[in-house]
Tab-separated table of C-alpha atoms in Angstrom:
chain	number	residue	atom	x	y	z
A	737	MET	CA	66.528	78.171	84.560
A	738	LYS	CA	63.522	80.368	85.092
A	739	LYS	CA	65.327	83.282	83.507
A	740	SER	CA	66.173	81.290	80.349
A	741	ILE	CA	62.541	80.137	79.990
A	742	LYS	CA	61.395	83.730	80.269
A	743	ILE	CA	63.900	84.749	77.588
A	744	ILE	CA	62.777	81.916	75.281
A	745	ILE	CA	59.118	82.849	75.794
A	746	ALA	CA	59.904	86.513	75.094
A	747	VAL	CA	61.832	85.614	71.925
A	748	VAL	CA	59.034	83.298	70.737
A	749	ALA	CA	56.462	86.035	71.454
A	750	ILE	CA	58.492	88.595	69.521
A	751	VAL	CA	58.893	86.171	66.596
A	752	LEU	CA	55.143	85.454	66.593
A	753	VAL	CA	54.347	89.178	66.610
A	754	LEU	CA	56.771	89.751	63.734
A	755	VAL	CA	55.334	86.815	61.779
A	756	GLY	CA	51.848	88.247	62.378
A	757	ILE	CA	52.919	91.671	61.173
A	758	VAL	CA	54.577	90.203	58.068
A	759	ALA	CA	51.592	87.956	57.330
A	760	GLY	CA	49.156	90.839	57.776
A	761	GLY	CA	51.207	93.123	55.560
A	762	TYR	CA	51.634	90.424	52.929
A	763	ASN	CA	47.923	89.638	52.936
A	764	SER	CA	46.968	93.298	52.567
A	765	LEU	CA	49.350	93.601	49.599
A	766	VAL	CA	47.798	90.500	48.032
A	767	ASP	CA	44.329	92.011	48.547
A	768	ALA	CA	45.392	95.278	46.921
A	769	GLN	CA	47.039	93.481	44.002
A	770	THR	CA	43.954	91.301	43.513
A	771	SER	CA	41.768	94.406	43.529
A	772	VAL	CA	43.875	95.876	40.725
A	773	GLU	CA	43.562	92.660	38.710
A	774	THR	CA	39.802	92.547	39.291
A	775	LYS	CA	39.363	96.133	38.161
A	776	GLN	CA	41.432	95.413	35.069
A	777	ALA	CA	39.191	92.436	34.314
A	778	ASP	CA	36.163	94.715	34.743
A	779	ILE	CA	37.517	96.951	31.989
A	780	GLN	CA	37.968	93.934	29.742
A	781	THR	CA	34.430	92.794	30.527
A	782	GLN	CA	32.971	96.168	29.562
A	783	LEU	CA	35.045	96.308	26.379
A	784	GLN	CA	33.854	92.806	25.470
A	785	ARG	CA	30.266	93.848	26.230
A	786	ARG	CA	30.663	96.742	23.818
A	787	ALA	CA	32.215	94.498	21.176
A	788	ASP	CA	29.382	91.966	21.516
A	789	LEU	CA	26.437	94.282	21.985
A	790	ILE	CA	26.870	97.282	19.742
A	791	PRO	CA	27.221	95.517	16.347
A	792	ASN	CA	24.189	93.337	17.127
A	793	PHE	CA	22.179	96.326	18.285
A	794	VAL	CA	23.122	98.284	15.158
A	795	SER	CA	22.044	95.329	13.010
A	796	THR	CA	18.722	95.172	14.805
A	797	VAL	CA	18.102	98.884	14.266
A	798	LYS	CA	19.070	98.465	10.619
A	799	GLY	CA	16.589	95.603	10.288
A	800	TYR	CA	13.754	97.599	11.837
A	801	SER	CA	14.628	100.594	9.703
A	802	LYS	CA	14.658	98.452	6.567
A	803	TYR	CA	11.313	96.900	7.503
A	804	GLU	CA	9.749	100.317	8.006
A	805	GLN	CA	11.364	101.669	4.838
A	806	ASP	CA	10.164	98.684	2.780
A	807	THR	CA	6.652	99.038	4.169
A	808	LEU	CA	6.579	102.784	3.539
A	809	THR	CA	7.880	102.233	0.003
A	810	ALA	CA	5.154	99.635	-0.662
A	811	VAL	CA	2.443	101.997	0.618
A	812	THR	CA	3.841	104.918	-1.402
A	813	GLU	CA	4.114	102.867	-4.600
A	814	ALA	CA	0.595	101.470	-4.170
A	815	ARG	CA	-0.770	104.973	-3.559
A	816	ALA	CA	0.989	106.194	-6.707
A	817	LYS	CA	-0.618	103.379	-8.705
A	818	VAL	CA	-4.015	104.466	-7.433
A	819	GLY	CA	-3.297	107.989	-8.653
A	820	LYS	CA	-2.193	106.699	-12.068
A	821	ALA	CA	-5.103	104.292	-12.523
A	822	THR	CA	-7.052	105.118	-15.689
A	823	ASP	CA	-9.847	102.608	-15.624
A	824	ALA	CA	-11.995	100.822	-13.066
A	825	GLU	CA	-10.048	97.571	-13.214
A	826	SER	CA	-6.634	99.166	-12.744
A	827	LEU	CA	-8.110	101.390	-10.030
A	828	ALA	CA	-9.538	98.337	-8.244
A	829	ASN	CA	-6.230	96.468	-8.520
A	830	ALA	CA	-4.257	99.494	-7.308
A	831	GLY	CA	-6.763	100.016	-4.492
A	832	ASP	CA	-6.401	96.364	-3.430
A	833	GLU	CA	-2.621	96.681	-3.508
A	834	LEU	CA	-2.808	99.840	-1.387
A	835	ASP	CA	-5.184	98.150	1.053
A	836	LYS	CA	-2.789	95.192	1.408
A	837	ALA	CA	0.233	97.423	1.931
A	838	ILE	CA	-1.566	99.500	4.534
A	839	SER	CA	-2.969	96.382	6.182
A	840	VAL	CA	0.475	94.812	6.449
A	841	TRP	CA	1.884	97.990	7.926
A	842	VAL	CA	-0.974	98.588	10.368
A	843	ASN	CA	-1.114	94.961	11.507
A	844	ALA	CA	2.630	94.714	11.996
A	845	VAL	CA	2.863	97.945	13.902
A	846	THR	CA	-0.266	97.662	16.040
A	847	GLU	CA	-0.394	93.928	16.704
A	848	ALA	CA	2.954	92.252	16.406
A	849	TYR	CA	5.224	95.239	16.984
A	850	PRO	CA	3.335	98.010	18.780
A	851	ASP	CA	6.565	99.853	19.544
A	852	LEU	CA	8.187	99.319	16.157
A	853	LYS	CA	9.434	102.783	15.307
A	854	ALA	CA	12.825	103.394	13.753
A	855	ASN	CA	13.249	106.744	15.451
A	856	SER	CA	12.805	105.206	18.896
A	857	ASN	CA	15.245	102.463	17.922
A	858	TYR	CA	17.820	105.079	16.977
A	859	ILE	CA	17.268	106.851	20.280
A	860	ALA	CA	17.654	103.531	22.096
A	861	LEU	CA	20.869	102.876	20.152
A	862	GLN	CA	22.220	106.293	21.142
A	863	ASP	CA	21.321	105.608	24.778
A	864	GLU	CA	22.972	102.195	24.642
A	865	LEU	CA	26.127	103.627	23.085
A	866	ALA	CA	26.305	106.347	25.742
A	867	GLY	CA	25.597	103.858	28.534
A	868	THR	CA	28.240	101.445	27.282
A	869	GLU	CA	30.868	104.151	27.024
A	870	ASN	CA	29.961	105.370	30.519
A	871	ARG	CA	30.362	101.848	31.919
A	872	ILE	CA	33.790	101.611	30.336
A	873	ALA	CA	34.759	105.022	31.734
A	874	VAL	CA	33.632	104.004	35.241
A	875	ALA	CA	35.542	100.708	35.004
A	876	ARG	CA	38.682	102.576	33.959
A	877	LYS	CA	38.288	105.089	36.795
A	878	ASP	CA	37.796	102.284	39.324
A	879	TYR	CA	40.889	100.537	37.982
A	880	ASN	CA	43.009	103.677	38.330
A	881	GLU	CA	41.772	104.165	41.898
A	882	ALA	CA	42.726	100.569	42.755
A	883	VAL	CA	46.157	101.070	41.145
A	884	GLN	CA	46.668	104.272	43.125
A	885	SER	CA	45.814	102.522	46.391
A	886	TYR	CA	47.993	99.500	45.574
A	887	ASN	CA	50.977	101.601	44.473
A	888	ALA	CA	50.714	103.706	47.632
A	889	SER	CA	50.669	100.511	49.725
A	890	ILE	CA	53.848	99.113	48.228
A	891	LYS	CA	55.672	102.415	48.759
A	892	LYS	CA	54.776	102.947	52.427
A	893	PHE	CA	56.938	101.687	55.260
A	894	PRO	CA	57.026	98.831	56.372
A	895	LYS	CA	55.081	97.313	53.456
A	896	ASN	CA	57.677	98.599	51.016
A	897	ILE	CA	60.140	96.138	52.575
A	898	LEU	CA	57.641	93.287	52.222
A	899	ALA	CA	56.786	94.346	48.679
A	900	GLY	CA	60.464	94.214	47.749
A	901	ILE	CA	61.007	90.849	49.432
A	902	PHE	CA	57.922	89.219	47.921
A	903	GLY	CA	58.175	90.826	44.478
A	904	PHE	CA	55.144	93.116	44.465
A	905	ASP	CA	55.753	95.421	41.511
A	906	LYS	CA	54.185	98.760	40.748
A	907	ALA	CA	50.983	98.557	38.708
A	908	GLU	CA	50.505	100.796	35.681
A	909	PHE	CA	47.636	103.239	35.474
A	910	PHE	CA	45.210	102.946	32.604
A	911	LYS	CA	46.188	105.335	29.886
A	912	ALA	CA	44.193	105.844	26.735
A	913	ASP	CA	45.976	104.681	23.616
A	914	ASP	CA	46.458	106.789	20.519
A	915	ASN	CA	43.302	105.343	18.925
A	916	SER	CA	41.118	106.565	21.783
A	917	GLN	CA	40.822	109.951	20.103
A	918	THR	CA	39.034	108.231	17.208
A	919	VAL	CA	35.289	107.983	17.683
A	920	PRO	CA	33.938	104.424	17.231
A	921	ASN	CA	32.358	104.024	13.802
A	922	VAL	CA	28.656	103.150	13.788
A	923	GLU	CA	27.330	102.669	10.257
A	924	PHE	CA	23.804	102.294	8.959
């Protein structure tokens, strides 16, 4: 009787160890697969960020550029009228128009928009474009690293047996599509 209890306890212990090994292996495969899915979602997040941010940023730069261009045009036209004025009244009117145009420009730039400069907006746009593309590149690299780790896990013994039993399939690496050779179009 004692011998049969010892055998039963040994069998139960072996079964518990095997269940623990299987559970641990399964859980590590789930963690690796979830990491791959998370990294893939990170790529999608960065692509969505680019899709949301860049057109709005370009529109903002366009708006600032148009504002500065309109203001510069008004100042230039008013200055030309001063140069073409032939009498005191037309000179006074042209001078008033020039004063207003300059006043609008100076007030807008120095008071309401002290940093309103199209060239700095273009530089900021270039920085944002570069930063966005770098974020996407990092997300893609992180995804490929997670895929590499996951794929290695499902190929190694004994997890390859568990992967086959539980249906863990190989993940695909990120590969650039044919359109990736085309530079995104940013128009002004």
